[in-house]
mmCIF file of C-alpha atoms and ligand atoms in Angstrom:
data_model
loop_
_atom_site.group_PDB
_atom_site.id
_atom_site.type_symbol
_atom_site.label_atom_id
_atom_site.label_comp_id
_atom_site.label_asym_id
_atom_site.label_seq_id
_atom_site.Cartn_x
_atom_site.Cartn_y
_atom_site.Cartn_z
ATOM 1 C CA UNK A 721 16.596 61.716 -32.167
ATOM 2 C CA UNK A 722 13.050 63.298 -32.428
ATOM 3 C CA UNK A 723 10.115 62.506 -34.071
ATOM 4 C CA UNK A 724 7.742 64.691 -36.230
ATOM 5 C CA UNK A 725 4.339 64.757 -35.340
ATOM 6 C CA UNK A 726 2.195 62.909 -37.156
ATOM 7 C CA UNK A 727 -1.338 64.289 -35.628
ATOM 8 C CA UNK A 728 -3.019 63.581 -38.716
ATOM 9 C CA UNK A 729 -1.984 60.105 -39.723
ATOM 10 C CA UNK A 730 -3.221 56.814 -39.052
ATOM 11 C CA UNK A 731 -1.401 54.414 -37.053
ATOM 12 C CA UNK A 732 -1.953 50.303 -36.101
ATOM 13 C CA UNK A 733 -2.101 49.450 -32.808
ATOM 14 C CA UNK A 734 -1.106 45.955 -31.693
ATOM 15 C CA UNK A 735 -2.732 44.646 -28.265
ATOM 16 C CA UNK A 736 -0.603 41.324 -26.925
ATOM 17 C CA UNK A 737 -2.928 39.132 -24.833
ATOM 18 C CA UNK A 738 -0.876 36.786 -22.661
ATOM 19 C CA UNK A 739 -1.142 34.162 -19.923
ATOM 20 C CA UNK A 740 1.769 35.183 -17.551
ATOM 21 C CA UNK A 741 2.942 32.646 -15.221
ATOM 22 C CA UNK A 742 5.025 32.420 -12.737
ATOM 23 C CA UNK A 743 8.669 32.553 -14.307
ATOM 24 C CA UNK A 744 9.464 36.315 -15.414
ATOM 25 C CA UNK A 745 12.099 34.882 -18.336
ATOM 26 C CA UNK A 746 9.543 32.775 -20.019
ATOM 27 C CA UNK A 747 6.785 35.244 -19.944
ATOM 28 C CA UNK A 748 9.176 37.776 -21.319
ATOM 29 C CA UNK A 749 10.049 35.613 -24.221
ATOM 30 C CA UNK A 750 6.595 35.040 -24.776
ATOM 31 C CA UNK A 751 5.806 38.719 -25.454
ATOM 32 C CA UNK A 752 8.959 39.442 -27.311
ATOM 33 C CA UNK A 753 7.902 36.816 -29.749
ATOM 34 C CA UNK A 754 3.985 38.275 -30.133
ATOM 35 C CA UNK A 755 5.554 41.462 -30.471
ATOM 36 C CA UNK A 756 7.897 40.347 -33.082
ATOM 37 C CA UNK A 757 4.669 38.959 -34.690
ATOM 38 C CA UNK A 758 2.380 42.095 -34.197
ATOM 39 C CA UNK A 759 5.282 44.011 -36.189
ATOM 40 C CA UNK A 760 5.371 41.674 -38.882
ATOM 41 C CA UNK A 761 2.059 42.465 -39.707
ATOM 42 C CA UNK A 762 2.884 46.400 -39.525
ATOM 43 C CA UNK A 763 2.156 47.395 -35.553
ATOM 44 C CA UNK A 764 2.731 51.125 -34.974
ATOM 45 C CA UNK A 765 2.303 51.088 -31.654
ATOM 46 C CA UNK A 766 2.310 47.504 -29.209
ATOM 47 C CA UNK A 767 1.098 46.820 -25.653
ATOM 48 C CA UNK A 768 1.515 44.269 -23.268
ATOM 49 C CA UNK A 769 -0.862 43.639 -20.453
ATOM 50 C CA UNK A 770 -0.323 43.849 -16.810
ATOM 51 C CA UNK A 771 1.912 41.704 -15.289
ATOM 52 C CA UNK A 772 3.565 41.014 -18.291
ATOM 53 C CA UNK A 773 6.585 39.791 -16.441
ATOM 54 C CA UNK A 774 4.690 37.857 -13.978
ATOM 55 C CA UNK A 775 1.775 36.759 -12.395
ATOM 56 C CA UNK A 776 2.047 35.850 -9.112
ATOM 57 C CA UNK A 777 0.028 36.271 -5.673
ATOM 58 C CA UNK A 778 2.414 35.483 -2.958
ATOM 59 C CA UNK A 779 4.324 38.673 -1.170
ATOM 60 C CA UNK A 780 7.331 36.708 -1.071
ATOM 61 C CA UNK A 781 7.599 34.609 -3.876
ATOM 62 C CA UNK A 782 6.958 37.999 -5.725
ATOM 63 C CA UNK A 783 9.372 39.446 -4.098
ATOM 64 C CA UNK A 784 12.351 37.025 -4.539
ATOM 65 C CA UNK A 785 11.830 36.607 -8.550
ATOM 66 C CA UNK A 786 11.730 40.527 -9.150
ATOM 67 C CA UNK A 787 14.466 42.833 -9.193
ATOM 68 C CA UNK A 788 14.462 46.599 -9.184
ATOM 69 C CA UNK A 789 14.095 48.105 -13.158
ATOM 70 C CA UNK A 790 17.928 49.230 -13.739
ATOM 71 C CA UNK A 791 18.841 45.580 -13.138
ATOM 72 C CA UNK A 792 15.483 43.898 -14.937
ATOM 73 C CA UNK A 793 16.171 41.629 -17.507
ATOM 74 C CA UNK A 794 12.896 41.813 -18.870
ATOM 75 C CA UNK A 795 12.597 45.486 -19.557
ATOM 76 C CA UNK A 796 16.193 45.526 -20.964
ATOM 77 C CA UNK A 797 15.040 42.291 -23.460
ATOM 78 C CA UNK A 798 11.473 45.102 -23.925
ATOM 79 C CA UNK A 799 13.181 47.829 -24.807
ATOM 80 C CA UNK A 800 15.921 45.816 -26.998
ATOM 81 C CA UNK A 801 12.769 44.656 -28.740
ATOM 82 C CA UNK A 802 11.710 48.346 -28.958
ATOM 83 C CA UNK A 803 14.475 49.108 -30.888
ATOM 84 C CA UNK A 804 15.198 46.754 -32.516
ATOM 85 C CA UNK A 805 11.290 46.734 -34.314
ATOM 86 C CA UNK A 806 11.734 50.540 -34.412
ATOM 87 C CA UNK A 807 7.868 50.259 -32.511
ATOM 88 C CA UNK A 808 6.389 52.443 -29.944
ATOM 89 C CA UNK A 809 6.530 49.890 -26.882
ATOM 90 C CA UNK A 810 4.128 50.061 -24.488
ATOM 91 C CA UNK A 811 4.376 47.772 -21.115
ATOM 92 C CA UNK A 812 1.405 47.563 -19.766
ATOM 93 C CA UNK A 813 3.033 46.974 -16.230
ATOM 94 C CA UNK A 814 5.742 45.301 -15.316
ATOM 95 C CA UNK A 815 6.210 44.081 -11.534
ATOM 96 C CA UNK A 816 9.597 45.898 -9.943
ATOM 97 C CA UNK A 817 11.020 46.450 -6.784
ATOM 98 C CA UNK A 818 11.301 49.690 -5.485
ATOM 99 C CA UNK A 819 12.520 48.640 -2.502
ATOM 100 C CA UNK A 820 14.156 45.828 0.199
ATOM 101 C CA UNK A 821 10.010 45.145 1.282
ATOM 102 C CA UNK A 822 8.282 46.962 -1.647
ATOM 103 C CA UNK A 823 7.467 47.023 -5.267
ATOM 104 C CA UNK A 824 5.296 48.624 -7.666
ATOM 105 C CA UNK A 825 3.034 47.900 -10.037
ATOM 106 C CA UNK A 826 4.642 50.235 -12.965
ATOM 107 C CA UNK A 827 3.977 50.703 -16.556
ATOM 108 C CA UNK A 828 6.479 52.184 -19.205
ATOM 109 C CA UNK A 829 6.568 53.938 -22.933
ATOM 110 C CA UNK A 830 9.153 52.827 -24.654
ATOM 111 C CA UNK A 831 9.568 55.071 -28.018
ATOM 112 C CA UNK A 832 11.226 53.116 -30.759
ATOM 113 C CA UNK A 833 15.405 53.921 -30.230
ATOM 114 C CA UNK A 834 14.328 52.213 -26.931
ATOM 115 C CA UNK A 835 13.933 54.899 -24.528
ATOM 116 C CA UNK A 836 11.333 54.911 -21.554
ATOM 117 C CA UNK A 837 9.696 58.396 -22.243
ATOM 118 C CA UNK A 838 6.728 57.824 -19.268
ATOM 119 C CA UNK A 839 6.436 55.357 -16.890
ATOM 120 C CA UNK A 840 3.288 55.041 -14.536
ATOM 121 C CA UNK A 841 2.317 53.215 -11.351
ATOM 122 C CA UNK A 842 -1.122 51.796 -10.631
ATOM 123 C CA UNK A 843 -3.017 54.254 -8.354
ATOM 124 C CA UNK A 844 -6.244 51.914 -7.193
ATOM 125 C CA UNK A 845 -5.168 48.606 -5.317
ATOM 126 C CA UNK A 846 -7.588 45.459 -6.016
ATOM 127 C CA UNK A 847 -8.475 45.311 -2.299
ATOM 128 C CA UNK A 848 -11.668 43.124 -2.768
ATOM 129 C CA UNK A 849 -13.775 40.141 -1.463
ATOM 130 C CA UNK A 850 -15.913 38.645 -5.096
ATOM 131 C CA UNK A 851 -18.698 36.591 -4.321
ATOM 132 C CA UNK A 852 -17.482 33.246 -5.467
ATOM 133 C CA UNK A 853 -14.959 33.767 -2.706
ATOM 134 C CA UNK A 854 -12.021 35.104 -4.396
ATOM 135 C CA UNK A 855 -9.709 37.599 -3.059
ATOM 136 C CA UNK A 856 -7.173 39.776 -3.707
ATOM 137 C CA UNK A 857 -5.128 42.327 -1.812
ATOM 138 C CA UNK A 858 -2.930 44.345 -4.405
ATOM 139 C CA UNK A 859 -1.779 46.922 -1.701
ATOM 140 C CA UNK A 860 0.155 44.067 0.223
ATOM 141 C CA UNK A 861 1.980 43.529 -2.922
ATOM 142 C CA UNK A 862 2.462 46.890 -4.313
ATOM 143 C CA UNK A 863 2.679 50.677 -3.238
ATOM 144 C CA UNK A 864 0.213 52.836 -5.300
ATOM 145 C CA UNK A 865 1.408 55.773 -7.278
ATOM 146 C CA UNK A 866 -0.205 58.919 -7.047
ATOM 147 C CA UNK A 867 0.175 60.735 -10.314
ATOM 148 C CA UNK A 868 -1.974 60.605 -13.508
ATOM 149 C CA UNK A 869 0.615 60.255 -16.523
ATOM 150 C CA UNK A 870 -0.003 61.697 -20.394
ATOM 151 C CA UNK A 871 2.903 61.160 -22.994
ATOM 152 C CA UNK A 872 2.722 62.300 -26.322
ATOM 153 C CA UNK A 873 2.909 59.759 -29.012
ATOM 154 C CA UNK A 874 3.704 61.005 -32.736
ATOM 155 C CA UNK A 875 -0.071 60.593 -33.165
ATOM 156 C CA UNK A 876 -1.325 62.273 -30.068
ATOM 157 C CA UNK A 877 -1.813 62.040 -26.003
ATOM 158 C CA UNK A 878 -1.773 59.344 -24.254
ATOM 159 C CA UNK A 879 -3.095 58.550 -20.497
ATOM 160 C CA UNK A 880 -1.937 55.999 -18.778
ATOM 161 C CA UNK A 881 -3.540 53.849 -16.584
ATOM 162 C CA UNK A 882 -3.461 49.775 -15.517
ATOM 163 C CA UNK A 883 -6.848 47.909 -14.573
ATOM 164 C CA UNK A 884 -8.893 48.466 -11.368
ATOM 165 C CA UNK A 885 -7.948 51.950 -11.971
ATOM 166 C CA UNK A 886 -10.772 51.344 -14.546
ATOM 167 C CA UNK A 887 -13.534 51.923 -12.549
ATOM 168 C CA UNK A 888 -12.277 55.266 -11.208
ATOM 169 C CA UNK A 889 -13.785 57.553 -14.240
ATOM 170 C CA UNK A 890 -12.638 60.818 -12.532
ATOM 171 C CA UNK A 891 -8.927 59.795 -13.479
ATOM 172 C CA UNK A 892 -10.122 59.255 -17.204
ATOM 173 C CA UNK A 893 -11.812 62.723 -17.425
ATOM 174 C CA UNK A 894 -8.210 64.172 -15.926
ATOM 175 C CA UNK A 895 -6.307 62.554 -18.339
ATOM 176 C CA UNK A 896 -8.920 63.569 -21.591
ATOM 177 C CA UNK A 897 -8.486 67.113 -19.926
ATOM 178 C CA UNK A 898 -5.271 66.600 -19.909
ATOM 179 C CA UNK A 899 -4.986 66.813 -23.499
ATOM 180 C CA UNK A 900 -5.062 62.361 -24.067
ATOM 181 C CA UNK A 901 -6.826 61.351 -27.186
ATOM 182 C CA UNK A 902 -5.659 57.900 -26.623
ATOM 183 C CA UNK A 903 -5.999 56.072 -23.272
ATOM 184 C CA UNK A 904 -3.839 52.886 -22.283
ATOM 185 C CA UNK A 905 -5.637 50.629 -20.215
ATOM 186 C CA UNK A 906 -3.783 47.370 -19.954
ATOM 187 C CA UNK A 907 -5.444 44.548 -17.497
ATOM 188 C CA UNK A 908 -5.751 41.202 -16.016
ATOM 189 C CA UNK A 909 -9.256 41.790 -14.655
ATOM 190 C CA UNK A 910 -10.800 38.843 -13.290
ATOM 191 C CA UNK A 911 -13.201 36.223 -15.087
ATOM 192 C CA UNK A 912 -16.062 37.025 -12.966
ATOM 193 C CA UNK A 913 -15.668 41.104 -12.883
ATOM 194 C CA UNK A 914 -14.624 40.911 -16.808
ATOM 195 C CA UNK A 915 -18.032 39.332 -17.879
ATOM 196 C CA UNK A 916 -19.896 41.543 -16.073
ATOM 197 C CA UNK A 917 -18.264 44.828 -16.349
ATOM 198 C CA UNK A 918 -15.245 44.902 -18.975
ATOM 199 C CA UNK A 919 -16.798 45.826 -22.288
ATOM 200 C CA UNK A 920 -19.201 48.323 -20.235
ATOM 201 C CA UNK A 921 -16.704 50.366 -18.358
ATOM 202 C CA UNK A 922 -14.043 50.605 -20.980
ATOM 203 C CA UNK A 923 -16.878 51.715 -23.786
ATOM 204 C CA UNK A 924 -18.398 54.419 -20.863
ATOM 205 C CA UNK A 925 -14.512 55.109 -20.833
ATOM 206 C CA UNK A 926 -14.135 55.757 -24.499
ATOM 207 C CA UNK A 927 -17.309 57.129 -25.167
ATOM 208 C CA UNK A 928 -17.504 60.077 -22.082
ATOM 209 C CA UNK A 929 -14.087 61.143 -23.208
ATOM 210 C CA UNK A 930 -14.052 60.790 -26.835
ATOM 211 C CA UNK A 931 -10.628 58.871 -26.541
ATOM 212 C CA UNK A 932 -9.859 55.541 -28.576
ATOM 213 C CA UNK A 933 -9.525 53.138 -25.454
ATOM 214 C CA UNK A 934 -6.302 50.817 -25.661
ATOM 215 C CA UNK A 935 -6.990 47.484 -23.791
ATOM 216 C CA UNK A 936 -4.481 44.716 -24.035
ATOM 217 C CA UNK A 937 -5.074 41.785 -21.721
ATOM 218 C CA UNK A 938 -4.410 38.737 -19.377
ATOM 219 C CA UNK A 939 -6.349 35.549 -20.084
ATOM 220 C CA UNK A 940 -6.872 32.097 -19.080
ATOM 221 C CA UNK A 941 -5.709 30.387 -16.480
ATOM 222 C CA UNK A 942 -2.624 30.993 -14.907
ATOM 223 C CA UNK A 943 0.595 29.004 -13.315
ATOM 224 C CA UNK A 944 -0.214 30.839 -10.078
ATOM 225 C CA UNK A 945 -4.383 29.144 -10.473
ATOM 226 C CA UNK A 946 -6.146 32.843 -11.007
ATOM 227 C CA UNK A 947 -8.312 32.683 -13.988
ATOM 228 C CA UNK A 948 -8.393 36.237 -16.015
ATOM 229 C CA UNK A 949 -11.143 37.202 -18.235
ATOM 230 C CA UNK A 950 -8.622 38.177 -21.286
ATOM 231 C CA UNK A 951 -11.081 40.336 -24.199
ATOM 232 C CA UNK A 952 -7.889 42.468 -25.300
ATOM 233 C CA UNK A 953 -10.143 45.258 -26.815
ATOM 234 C CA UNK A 954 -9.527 48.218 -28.915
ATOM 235 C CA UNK A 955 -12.461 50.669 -28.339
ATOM 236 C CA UNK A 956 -13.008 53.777 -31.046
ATOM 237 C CA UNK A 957 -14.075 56.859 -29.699
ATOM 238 C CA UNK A 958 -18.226 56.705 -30.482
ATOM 239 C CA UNK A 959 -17.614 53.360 -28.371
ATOM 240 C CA UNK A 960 -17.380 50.682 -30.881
ATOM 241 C CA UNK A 961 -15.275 47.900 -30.039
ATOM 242 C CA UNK A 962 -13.208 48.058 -33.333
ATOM 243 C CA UNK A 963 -10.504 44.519 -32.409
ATOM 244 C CA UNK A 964 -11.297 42.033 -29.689
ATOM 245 C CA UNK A 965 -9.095 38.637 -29.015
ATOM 246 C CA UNK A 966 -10.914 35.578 -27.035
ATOM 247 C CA UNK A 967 -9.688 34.003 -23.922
ATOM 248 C CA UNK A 968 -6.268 32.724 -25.364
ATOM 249 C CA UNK A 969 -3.038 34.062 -25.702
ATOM 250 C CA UNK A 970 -2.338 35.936 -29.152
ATOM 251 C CA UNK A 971 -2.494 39.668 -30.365
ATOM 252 C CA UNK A 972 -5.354 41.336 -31.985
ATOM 253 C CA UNK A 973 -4.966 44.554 -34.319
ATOM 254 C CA UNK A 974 -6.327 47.446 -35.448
ATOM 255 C CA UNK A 975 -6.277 50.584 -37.656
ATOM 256 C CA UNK A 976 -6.623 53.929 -35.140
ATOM 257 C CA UNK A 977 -7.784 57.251 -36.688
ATOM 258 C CA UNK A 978 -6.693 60.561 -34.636
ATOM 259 C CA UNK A 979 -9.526 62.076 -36.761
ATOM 260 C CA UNK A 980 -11.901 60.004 -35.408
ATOM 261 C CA UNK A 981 -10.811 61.791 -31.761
ATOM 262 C CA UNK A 982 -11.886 65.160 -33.206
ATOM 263 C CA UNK A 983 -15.305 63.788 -35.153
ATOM 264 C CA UNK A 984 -16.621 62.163 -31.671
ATOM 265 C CA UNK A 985 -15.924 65.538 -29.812
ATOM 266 C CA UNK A 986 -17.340 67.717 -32.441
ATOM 267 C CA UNK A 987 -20.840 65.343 -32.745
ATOM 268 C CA UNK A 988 -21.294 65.838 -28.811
ATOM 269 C CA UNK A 989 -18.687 67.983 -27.012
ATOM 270 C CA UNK A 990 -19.502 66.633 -23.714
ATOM 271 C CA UNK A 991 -16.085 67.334 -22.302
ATOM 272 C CA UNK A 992 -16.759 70.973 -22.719
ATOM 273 C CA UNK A 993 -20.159 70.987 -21.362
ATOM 274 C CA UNK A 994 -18.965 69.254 -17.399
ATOM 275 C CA UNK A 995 -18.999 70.565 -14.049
ATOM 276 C CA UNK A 996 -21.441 72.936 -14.049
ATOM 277 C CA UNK A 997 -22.755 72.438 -10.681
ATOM 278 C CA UNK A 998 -23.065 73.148 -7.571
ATOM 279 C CA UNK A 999 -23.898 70.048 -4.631
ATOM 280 C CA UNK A 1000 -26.524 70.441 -2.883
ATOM 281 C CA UNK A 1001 -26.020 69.243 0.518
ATOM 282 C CA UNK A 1002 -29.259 68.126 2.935
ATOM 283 C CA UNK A 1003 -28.335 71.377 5.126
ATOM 284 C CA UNK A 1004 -28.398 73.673 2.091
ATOM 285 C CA UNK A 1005 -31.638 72.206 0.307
ATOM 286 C CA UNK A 1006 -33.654 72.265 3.874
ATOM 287 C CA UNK A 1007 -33.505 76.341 3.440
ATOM 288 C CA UNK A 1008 -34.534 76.507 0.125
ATOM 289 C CA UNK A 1009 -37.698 74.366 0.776
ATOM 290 C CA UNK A 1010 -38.117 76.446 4.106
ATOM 291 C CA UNK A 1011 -38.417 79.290 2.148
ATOM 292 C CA UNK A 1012 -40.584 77.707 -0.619
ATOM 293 C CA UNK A 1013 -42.974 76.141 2.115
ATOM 294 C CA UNK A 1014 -43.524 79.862 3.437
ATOM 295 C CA UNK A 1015 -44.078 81.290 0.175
ATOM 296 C CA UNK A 1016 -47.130 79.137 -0.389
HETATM 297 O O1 LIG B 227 -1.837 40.425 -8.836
HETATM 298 C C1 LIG B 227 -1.360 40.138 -9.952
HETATM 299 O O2 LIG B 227 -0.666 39.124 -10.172
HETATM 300 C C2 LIG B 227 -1.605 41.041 -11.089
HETATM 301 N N1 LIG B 227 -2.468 42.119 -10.785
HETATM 302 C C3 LIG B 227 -3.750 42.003 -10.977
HETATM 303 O O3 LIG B 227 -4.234 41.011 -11.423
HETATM 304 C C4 LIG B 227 -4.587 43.173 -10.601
HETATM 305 C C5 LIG B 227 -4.518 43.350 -9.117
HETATM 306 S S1 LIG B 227 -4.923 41.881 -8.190
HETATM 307 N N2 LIG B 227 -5.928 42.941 -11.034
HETATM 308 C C6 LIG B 227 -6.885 43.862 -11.056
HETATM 309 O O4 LIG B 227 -6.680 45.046 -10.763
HETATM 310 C C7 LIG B 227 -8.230 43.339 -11.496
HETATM 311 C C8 LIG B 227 -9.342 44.344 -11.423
HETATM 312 C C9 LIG B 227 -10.637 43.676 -11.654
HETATM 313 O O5 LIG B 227 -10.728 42.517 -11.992
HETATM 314 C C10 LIG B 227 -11.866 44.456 -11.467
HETATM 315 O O6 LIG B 227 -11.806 45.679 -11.259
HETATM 316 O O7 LIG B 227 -12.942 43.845 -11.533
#
């Protein structure tokens, strides 16, 4: 089956915020019941935050409650829920292995007979030391992709990306030139990072591309003891925040215009003024001032 394009129409986006723990079947009912719920109140399109099967730090534990994604329960029960909603399903990762010692950090579109149309794995691994003495090392757990993702939605582009990848703006301007008018940024940032930087990098995000940012979220405190900053966020393209959800588990919604894509562009067309530049190394500006220094 196809579907027309609907570049012109209005759609609702559903974000699910969740509190994954540390048993994939739970957390998978969880979301297959908010989704249920988001399409009850007339979701278009649904996503589910990273690590929507589960949340869990240890290599090994990880390891021995994941299986690879032909034999995952949870994205069989997804895309069953796909269908059976007739929604655009979007997992905003899903932990699978991809191999005896490895797994990935993947997301997936599901389109609404069920389908995975894109799938996506997390580029940037959380390799950090916070100040309050957290840390994380994501590349232990997972092996990074390296390709940027678009899939076409009936209402437009989408780019894909999960998180951490966040702060990497370069991917964002790919994806916008890439043709996305929509960009999927599904999360589990921390407490401490979120309050300082969330609503600030995913506004820059929506705002230098003139994309509608997608933003669904982890939050709370989790079985595994990480705390996540949660703030599910839709974000229009001028860079208003347009649906937020607290710290708890629930979905927020919102109304997205594909018009709105076009108006942002039009009032500043910043994506059509970039890169017009050459650097100017230390080596390279010593011989202009040479020469200037001799003029005088
Ligand atoms: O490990 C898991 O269980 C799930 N994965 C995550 O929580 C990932 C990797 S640790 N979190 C982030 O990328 C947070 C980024 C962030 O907080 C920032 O950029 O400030």
């Amino acid at each position: 089956m196809t579907f027309q394009l609907r570049e012109n129409s209005t759609f609702r986006v559903a974000l699910i915020q969740m509190q994954s723990g540390r048993r994939p079947a739970a957390n998978i009912d969880s979301a297959v019941k908010l989704i249920g719920k988001a399409k009850d109140r007339g979701a278009h399109y649904v996503q589910t935050p990273e690590m929507t099967n589960v949340m869990e730090s240890d290599r090994e534990r990880l390891l021995a409650l994941i299986a690879p994604e032909e034999a995952d329960p949870g994205l069989a029960a997804l895309r069953d829920t796909a269908r059976k909603h007739r929604i655009w399903l979007h997992i905003g990762s899903l932990a699978v292995r991809i191999g005896p010692e490895s797994a990935a950090n993947r997301s997936y579109l599901i389109d609404p007979n069920g389908d995975i149309v894109a799938f996506y794995d997390k580029i940037h691994m959380f390799d950090v030391d916070l100040p309050n003495g957290e840390s994380h090392r994501e590349s232990r757990m997972f092996r990074p992709g390296d390709r940027a993702v678009v899939a076409d939605l009936p209402w437009g582009r989408i780019g894909l990306s999960i998180c951490y990848d966040l702060r990497f703006p370069a991917l964002y301007r790919a994806l916008a030139e890439a043709g996305a008018s929509f960009i999927a940024i599904p999360a589990a940032f921390t407490r401490q990072t979120g309050q300082a930087h969330w609503h600030v990098l995913t506004r820059a995000r929506a705002i230098e591309n003139g994309c509608y940012v997608f933003a669904a979220a982890q939050g709370g405190v989790h079985e595994s003891g990480r705390e996540t900053f949660g703030h599910s966020l839709v974000v229009d393209p001028w860079g208003v925040v347009i649906a937020e959800n607290s710290t708890e588990p629930g979905f927020v919604m919102a109304e997205v215009d594909p018009a709105a894509v076009t108006a942002a562009r039009s009032r500043i067309p910043s994506l059509q003024h970039g890169r017009r530049f050459e650097l100017v190394e230390p080596s390279t500006a010593a011989v202009h001032l040479h020469a200037l220094q001799e003029a005088k």
